Short mmCIF file of C-alpha atoms in Angstrom, two decimals:
data_model
loop_
_atom_site.label_atom_id
_atom_site.label_comp_id
_atom_site.label_asym_id
_atom_site.label_seq_id
_atom_site.Cartn_x
_atom_site.Cartn_y
_atom_site.Cartn_z
CA MET A 315 125.18 145.98 -5.27
CA ARG A 316 125.37 142.88 -2.93
CA PRO A 317 128.56 140.78 -3.01
CA ASP A 318 128.27 137.16 -3.59
CA ARG A 319 129.51 135.75 -0.22
CA THR A 320 128.19 132.16 -0.61
CA ARG A 321 130.98 130.24 1.17
CA LYS A 322 130.76 126.27 0.33
CA ILE A 323 132.53 124.95 3.36
CA LEU A 324 133.46 121.19 3.56
CA LEU A 325 132.39 119.38 7.00
CA VAL A 326 134.24 116.14 7.56
CA GLY A 327 132.13 113.49 9.29
CA MET A 328 133.15 110.51 11.28
CA ALA A 329 132.67 108.18 8.35
CA ALA A 330 135.15 109.85 6.12
CA ALA A 331 137.85 107.57 5.06
CA ALA A 332 140.86 109.85 5.78
CA LEU A 333 141.62 113.44 6.71
CA THR A 334 143.60 115.10 3.93
CA ALA A 335 146.83 117.06 5.11
CA GLY A 336 146.08 120.14 7.00
CA ALA A 337 142.36 119.21 7.68
CA LEU A 338 141.00 120.10 10.79
CA PRO A 339 140.17 117.20 13.24
CA VAL A 340 136.72 116.15 14.27
CA LEU A 341 136.00 117.93 17.59
CA GLY A 342 133.08 115.30 18.89
CA PRO A 343 130.99 112.59 18.10
CA VAL A 344 128.40 112.81 15.35
CA PRO A 345 125.01 111.06 14.79
CA ALA A 346 125.31 108.29 12.27
CA ALA A 347 122.85 109.67 10.14
CA ALA A 348 125.12 112.67 9.76
CA ASP A 349 128.26 110.84 8.69
CA GLY A 350 129.74 111.55 5.52
CA SER A 351 131.03 115.03 4.16
CA CYS A 352 128.64 118.03 3.51
CA GLN A 353 128.57 121.59 2.85
CA VAL A 354 127.39 124.62 4.39
CA ASP A 355 126.54 127.71 2.39
CA TYR A 356 126.78 131.15 4.42
CA ASP A 357 125.04 133.51 1.82
CA VAL A 358 124.69 137.14 2.45
CA VAL A 359 121.88 137.81 0.03
CA ASN A 360 120.94 141.33 0.93
CA GLY A 361 122.83 144.41 2.82
CA TRP A 362 122.18 148.05 3.90
CA ASP A 363 123.73 150.41 6.23
CA GLY A 364 124.51 148.62 9.44
CA GLY A 365 122.61 145.42 8.67
CA PHE A 366 122.30 142.55 6.30
CA GLN A 367 120.47 139.29 5.53
CA ALA A 368 121.96 135.96 5.25
CA ASP A 369 120.51 132.63 4.27
CA ILE A 370 122.14 129.12 5.62
CA SER A 371 121.95 126.15 3.52
CA ILE A 372 123.43 122.47 4.07
CA THR A 373 124.13 120.09 1.64
CA ALA A 374 124.14 116.56 3.34
CA GLY A 375 126.59 113.74 2.40
CA ASN A 376 124.38 111.24 4.13
CA ARG A 377 120.98 111.69 5.40
CA VAL A 378 120.61 114.21 8.38
CA ASP A 379 117.99 113.54 10.89
CA GLY A 380 118.27 116.65 13.06
CA TRP A 381 120.93 119.42 12.82
CA ASP A 382 122.61 121.72 15.25
CA ILE A 383 124.88 124.38 13.94
CA SER A 384 127.17 126.87 15.58
CA TRP A 385 129.85 129.46 14.73
CA ASP A 386 131.70 132.40 16.05
CA PHE A 387 131.08 135.85 14.55
CA PRO A 388 133.49 138.68 14.07
CA ALA A 389 133.36 141.23 17.02
CA ASP A 390 130.16 143.56 17.01
CA THR A 391 128.20 141.26 14.67
CA ALA A 392 124.91 139.95 16.14
CA VAL A 393 121.62 138.32 14.71
CA THR A 394 118.64 140.45 15.50
CA SER A 395 115.93 138.22 14.21
CA ALA A 396 115.87 134.71 12.54
CA TRP A 397 113.19 132.36 11.08
CA ASN A 398 112.98 128.49 10.90
CA VAL A 399 115.54 127.94 13.60
CA ASP A 400 115.66 127.73 17.30
CA TRP A 401 118.55 129.92 18.01
CA ASN A 402 120.65 131.79 20.69
CA GLN A 403 123.57 134.12 20.68
CA THR A 404 126.14 134.48 23.47
CA GLY A 405 128.73 137.06 23.04
CA THR A 406 130.05 136.27 19.60
CA THR A 407 128.78 132.66 19.48
CA PHE A 408 125.99 131.77 17.55
CA THR A 409 124.08 128.38 18.02
CA GLY A 410 121.02 127.06 16.34
CA SER A 411 118.70 123.89 15.64
CA ASP A 412 116.33 122.58 13.49
CA VAL A 413 112.50 123.32 14.45
CA GLY A 414 111.30 119.95 13.65
CA TRP A 415 109.68 120.34 10.11
CA ASN A 416 113.34 121.10 8.68
CA ALA A 417 115.07 118.47 10.69
CA ARG A 418 115.72 116.01 7.79
CA ILE A 419 118.04 116.59 4.84
CA GLY A 420 118.28 113.67 2.40
CA ALA A 421 121.67 112.19 1.25
CA GLY A 422 123.04 114.54 -1.47
CA GLU A 423 120.29 117.04 -1.04
CA THR A 424 120.66 120.74 -0.52
CA VAL A 425 118.23 122.54 1.65
CA ARG A 426 118.25 126.33 2.56
CA VAL A 427 117.47 125.50 6.31
CA PHE A 428 117.10 128.99 7.77
CA GLY A 429 117.73 132.73 7.29
CA PHE A 430 118.37 135.66 9.54
CA VAL A 431 118.84 139.40 9.74
CA GLY A 432 122.00 140.66 11.45
CA SER A 433 123.99 143.73 12.29
CA GLY A 434 127.82 144.31 12.12
CA SER A 435 130.36 142.67 9.76
CA THR A 436 129.09 140.34 6.65
CA VAL A 437 132.61 138.51 6.82
CA THR A 438 132.11 134.77 6.92
CA PRO A 439 132.00 133.58 10.61
CA GLU A 440 134.60 131.24 11.91
CA GLY A 441 134.47 127.79 13.61
CA ILE A 442 131.04 126.73 11.66
CA SER A 443 130.12 123.18 13.05
CA VAL A 444 127.23 120.98 12.16
CA ASN A 445 126.36 118.29 14.63
CA GLY A 446 129.65 118.80 16.58
CA THR A 447 131.68 118.57 13.46
CA LEU A 448 133.87 121.52 12.60
CA CYS A 449 134.06 122.87 9.26
CA ASP A 450 137.34 122.25 7.04
CA GLY A 451 139.02 124.59 4.74
CA GLN A 452 137.52 127.85 5.97
CA THR A 453 138.78 130.92 4.51
CA PRO A 454 137.90 134.59 4.67
CA PRO A 455 135.45 135.59 1.92
CA THR A 456 136.68 137.06 -0.99
CA PRO A 457 134.37 139.32 -2.98
CA ASP A 458 134.04 138.34 -6.73
CA PRO A 459 135.83 140.94 -9.07
CA THR A 460 132.24 141.27 -10.69
CA PRO A 461 128.92 140.75 -9.31
CA SER A 462 127.29 137.70 -10.78
CA PRO A 463 123.32 137.84 -11.54
CA THR A 464 121.41 135.43 -9.55
CA PRO A 465 119.51 133.66 -12.39
CA THR A 466 121.63 131.69 -14.73
CA ASP A 467 119.98 133.15 -17.89
CA PRO A 468 120.04 137.05 -18.48
CA PRO A 469 116.79 139.00 -18.45
CA THR A 470 114.99 138.77 -21.71
CA ASP A 471 113.82 142.31 -21.65
CA PRO A 472 115.69 144.45 -24.04
CA PRO A 473 117.90 147.43 -22.69
CA GLY A 474 116.03 150.63 -22.26
CA ASP A 475 112.48 148.67 -21.97
CA PRO A 476 112.27 148.15 -18.19
CA VAL A 477 109.55 145.79 -16.94
CA ARG A 478 107.01 147.87 -15.17
CA ILE A 479 105.92 146.72 -11.85
CA MET A 480 103.04 147.99 -9.72
CA PRO A 481 103.07 147.13 -5.98
CA LEU A 482 99.38 147.43 -5.26
CA GLY A 483 97.54 147.06 -1.78
CA ASP A 484 97.13 148.92 1.41
CA SER A 485 99.60 149.99 4.25
CA ILE A 486 101.36 146.72 4.05
CA THR A 487 102.48 147.70 0.68
CA GLY A 488 102.50 151.45 1.05
CA SER A 489 103.69 152.62 4.28
CA PRO A 490 105.28 151.03 6.40
CA GLY A 491 105.76 148.48 3.88
CA CYS A 492 109.21 148.81 3.22
CA TRP A 493 109.64 145.30 1.80
CA ARG A 494 109.66 147.36 -1.42
CA GLY A 495 112.95 148.51 -0.82
CA ASN A 496 114.35 145.28 -0.24
CA LEU A 497 112.70 143.67 -3.28
CA TRP A 498 114.16 146.43 -5.44
CA GLN A 499 117.46 145.52 -4.26
CA LEU A 500 117.03 142.05 -4.96
CA VAL A 501 115.73 142.45 -8.38
CA THR A 502 118.46 144.98 -9.51
CA ASP A 503 121.11 143.03 -7.97
CA ALA A 504 119.99 140.07 -10.05
CA GLY A 505 120.49 142.12 -13.21
CA TYR A 506 116.83 142.90 -13.94
CA ASP A 507 115.90 146.24 -15.61
CA VAL A 508 112.66 147.05 -13.80
CA ASP A 509 110.59 150.07 -13.01
CA PHE A 510 108.28 150.19 -10.06
CA VAL A 511 105.21 152.28 -10.85
CA GLY A 512 102.34 153.84 -9.10
CA SER A 513 100.76 157.44 -7.96
CA GLN A 514 102.29 157.03 -4.54
CA TYR A 515 105.85 157.67 -3.35
CA ALA A 516 107.21 156.62 0.01
CA GLY A 517 110.66 156.30 1.39
CA CYS A 518 112.12 152.81 1.96
CA ALA A 519 115.58 151.64 2.42
CA PRO A 520 117.94 151.20 0.91
CA ALA A 521 119.06 154.58 -0.49
CA GLY A 522 118.30 154.76 -4.12
CA ALA A 523 115.50 152.39 -4.35
CA ASP A 524 112.71 152.76 -6.67
CA LEU A 525 109.91 154.20 -4.33
CA ASP A 526 106.79 154.32 -6.71
CA HIS A 527 104.01 152.31 -5.69
CA GLU A 528 100.15 151.98 -5.26
CA GLY A 529 99.85 151.33 -1.57
CA HIS A 530 96.90 153.02 0.32
CA GLY A 531 96.94 152.79 3.87
CA GLY A 532 93.53 151.86 5.40
CA ALA A 533 91.97 150.99 2.10
CA LEU A 534 89.65 148.27 1.32
CA VAL A 535 89.87 146.42 -1.91
CA THR A 536 86.28 146.08 -2.25
CA ASN A 537 85.75 149.73 -1.64
CA VAL A 538 88.46 151.07 -4.04
CA VAL A 539 87.27 148.59 -6.77
CA ALA A 540 83.77 149.98 -6.30
CA SER A 541 84.63 153.54 -6.71
CA GLY A 542 86.72 153.04 -9.69
CA GLU A 543 90.09 154.06 -8.02
CA THR A 544 91.96 150.94 -9.12
CA ARG A 545 90.95 151.52 -12.60
CA THR A 546 92.13 154.89 -12.61
CA TRP A 547 95.60 153.75 -11.00
CA LEU A 548 95.92 151.21 -13.68
CA GLU A 549 95.27 153.72 -16.45
CA GLN A 550 97.78 156.23 -14.90
CA ASN A 551 100.61 153.62 -14.82
CA THR A 552 99.80 150.54 -16.71
CA PRO A 553 102.06 147.81 -15.55
CA ASP A 554 103.53 144.50 -16.86
CA VAL A 555 103.50 142.72 -13.48
CA VAL A 556 101.06 143.65 -10.37
CA LEU A 557 102.06 142.57 -7.07
CA LEU A 558 98.82 142.21 -5.42
CA HIS A 559 98.63 142.05 -1.56
CA PHE A 560 95.27 143.56 -0.94
CA GLY A 561 92.39 142.62 1.60
CA THR A 562 93.86 142.96 5.10
CA ASN A 563 91.56 145.76 5.95
CA ASP A 564 88.73 143.97 4.21
CA VAL A 565 89.46 140.87 6.55
CA TRP A 566 89.58 143.29 9.29
CA SER A 567 86.12 144.69 8.53
CA ASN A 568 84.76 141.11 8.12
CA VAL A 569 84.12 141.37 4.34
CA PRO A 570 83.44 137.83 3.00
CA PRO A 571 86.14 136.40 0.92
CA SER A 572 83.73 135.99 -1.96
CA GLN A 573 83.51 139.78 -2.12
CA ILE A 574 87.22 140.28 -1.90
CA LEU A 575 87.78 137.82 -4.57
CA ASP A 576 85.36 139.43 -6.89
CA ALA A 577 87.11 142.79 -6.35
CA TYR A 578 90.39 140.75 -7.30
CA SER A 579 88.51 139.78 -10.70
CA SER A 580 87.66 143.34 -11.34
CA ILE A 581 91.31 144.30 -11.08
CA VAL A 582 92.50 141.69 -13.36
CA ALA A 583 89.83 142.50 -15.75
CA ASP A 584 90.88 146.09 -16.00
CA LEU A 585 94.42 145.36 -16.05
CA ARG A 586 93.98 142.89 -19.01
CA GLU A 587 91.85 145.43 -20.96
CA LEU A 588 94.83 147.76 -20.69
CA ASN A 589 97.69 145.22 -21.10
CA PRO A 590 96.47 141.62 -22.27
CA ASP A 591 99.91 140.15 -21.48
CA ALA A 592 100.10 141.35 -17.87
CA THR A 593 100.98 139.07 -14.92
CA VAL A 594 99.35 139.16 -11.80
CA LEU A 595 101.17 137.91 -8.63
CA ALA A 596 98.61 137.34 -6.25
CA ALA A 597 99.54 136.92 -2.48
CA GLN A 598 98.07 135.02 0.11
CA ILE A 599 98.26 137.76 2.72
CA ILE A 600 100.40 137.70 5.69
CA PRO A 601 99.01 136.51 9.17
CA LEU A 602 96.69 138.99 10.84
CA GLU A 603 96.97 138.59 14.51
CA PRO A 604 96.47 141.80 16.41
CA ASP A 605 96.44 142.11 20.10
CA ALA A 606 93.00 141.27 21.61
CA SER A 607 92.62 145.03 22.66
CA PHE A 608 92.07 145.97 19.10
CA GLY A 609 88.86 144.07 18.98
CA CYS A 610 89.55 141.82 16.03
CA THR A 611 89.68 138.37 17.88
CA ASP A 612 88.46 136.61 14.62
CA CYS A 613 90.98 138.32 12.32
CA ALA A 614 93.46 135.61 12.24
CA GLN A 615 90.77 132.94 11.18
CA ARG A 616 89.40 135.23 8.57
CA ALA A 617 92.65 135.72 6.84
CA VAL A 618 93.07 132.04 6.87
CA ASN A 619 89.66 131.64 5.22
CA LEU A 620 90.69 134.18 2.44
CA ASN A 621 93.97 132.68 1.82
CA ALA A 622 92.39 129.20 1.40
CA GLN A 623 90.24 130.48 -1.71
CA ILE A 624 93.07 132.39 -3.62
CA PRO A 625 94.48 129.58 -5.29
CA ALA A 626 91.27 128.35 -6.93
CA TRP A 627 90.32 131.88 -7.71
CA ALA A 628 93.65 132.18 -9.51
CA ALA A 629 93.34 128.83 -11.39
CA SER A 630 90.09 129.75 -12.60
CA LEU A 631 91.09 133.08 -14.34
CA SER A 632 94.89 132.55 -15.21
CA THR A 633 95.66 132.25 -18.82
CA ALA A 634 98.96 131.60 -20.80
CA GLU A 635 98.83 135.05 -21.99
CA SER A 636 98.23 136.65 -18.64
CA PRO A 637 99.07 134.30 -15.73
CA ILE A 638 97.99 134.84 -12.30
CA VAL A 639 100.53 133.31 -9.92
CA VAL A 640 99.66 132.78 -6.28
CA VAL A 641 102.51 133.80 -3.86
CA ASP A 642 102.43 132.27 -0.54
CA GLN A 643 103.33 135.34 1.90
CA TRP A 644 101.68 133.32 4.63
CA THR A 645 104.00 130.42 5.35
CA GLY A 646 107.03 131.07 7.53
CA PHE A 647 105.70 134.45 8.50
CA ASP A 648 105.52 134.73 12.22
CA ALA A 649 103.23 137.71 13.32
CA SER A 650 104.47 137.60 16.76
CA ASN A 651 108.11 138.09 15.39
CA ASP A 652 107.79 139.64 12.03
CA ALA A 653 105.21 142.25 12.75
CA TYR A 654 105.35 145.05 15.31
CA ASP A 655 101.86 145.04 15.95
CA GLY A 656 100.62 141.71 14.72
CA VAL A 657 99.62 143.22 11.49
CA HIS A 658 102.50 145.50 9.86
CA PRO A 659 105.74 143.76 9.24
CA ASN A 660 108.84 144.89 10.99
CA ASP A 661 112.17 144.63 9.37
CA SER A 662 112.51 140.86 9.35
CA GLY A 663 109.03 140.58 8.09
CA ASN A 664 109.89 143.00 5.33
CA VAL A 665 112.97 140.72 4.48
CA LYS A 666 110.67 137.73 4.36
CA ILE A 667 108.08 139.27 2.05
CA ALA A 668 110.46 140.61 -0.39
CA ALA A 669 112.15 137.39 -0.70
CA ARG A 670 109.03 135.56 -1.57
CA TRP A 671 107.98 138.31 -4.09
CA PHE A 672 111.38 137.89 -5.67
CA ASP A 673 111.23 134.27 -5.91
CA ALA A 674 108.03 134.49 -7.87
CA LEU A 675 109.24 137.52 -9.87
CA ASP A 676 112.56 135.77 -10.76
CA ASP A 677 110.48 133.24 -12.66
CA VAL A 678 108.56 135.91 -14.68
CA LEU A 679 111.45 138.05 -15.48
CA SER A 680 113.93 135.42 -16.47
#
């Protein structure tokens, strides 16, 4: 179970009327747009043996037009990958800045500005500053005596009746698609009672994760629908929710988007026949950017073309009883940093994929 390690840390800007007793002084000039108090949330959202994932949010007192953040980690703690931030670490000192599109934070607005995967201690770092202003009132993190579920409202499913979730796709879902372990931990830490289902079983950190799934390496969704295999999978383990990330091999094989979407439609029809109230979370697939030596120089654009048609397809088939929700797995996924071969996700990619699935699942399960 992950501890709730969010720490709201007050930053005192130069426009503050006065420093309270014991407050740390401002160490340097702050841009006028960043004046006023604000908060930084250092939130450890996932953890495993030797590593963790953290999200960083800023709540601005006055509008911020560009931010630079820094802190000092405990010894032997390091960032291994990060997204939505231009970052560097020297020794224990981490520095990061916005990447343009996430530079602006409105007055009173809270923005999750970036995230990272790290190794070592999950203790809140010291000396956190934004735009040269040192944080005030830092204290070591104190785990809550009992973990608090992420959603405000408890899950609606009664005890003993877990929601059956089928991860359905190709190798990005099956193996090495270990985002399933990250997702399982996010879902269970949030207090939801779920059961991952499928005919496949593949190891995936963390230990104890539910490993059932329906990810089939090398499979084309158009082929397995035509052969009737997807119908069999759905009959064997009929789910309440399907996580559909399928089509990468079809894109690689230059199958037109219309045929891929027809296969999606067949899956939806079969699922609804078996479970009329089932929900489909349909992914816009992660970027596909293999090295030119793989001989698929058009793959990146083909993935874009497929993703562009998924929202309209989903809207045309979605119903109140059986909604189809589009999950954008494309945006923010950097194939050069989040995939080890331009196709299959690495550790940071798995964290991102799981986080996107969880955001959508949280709405379904709450």
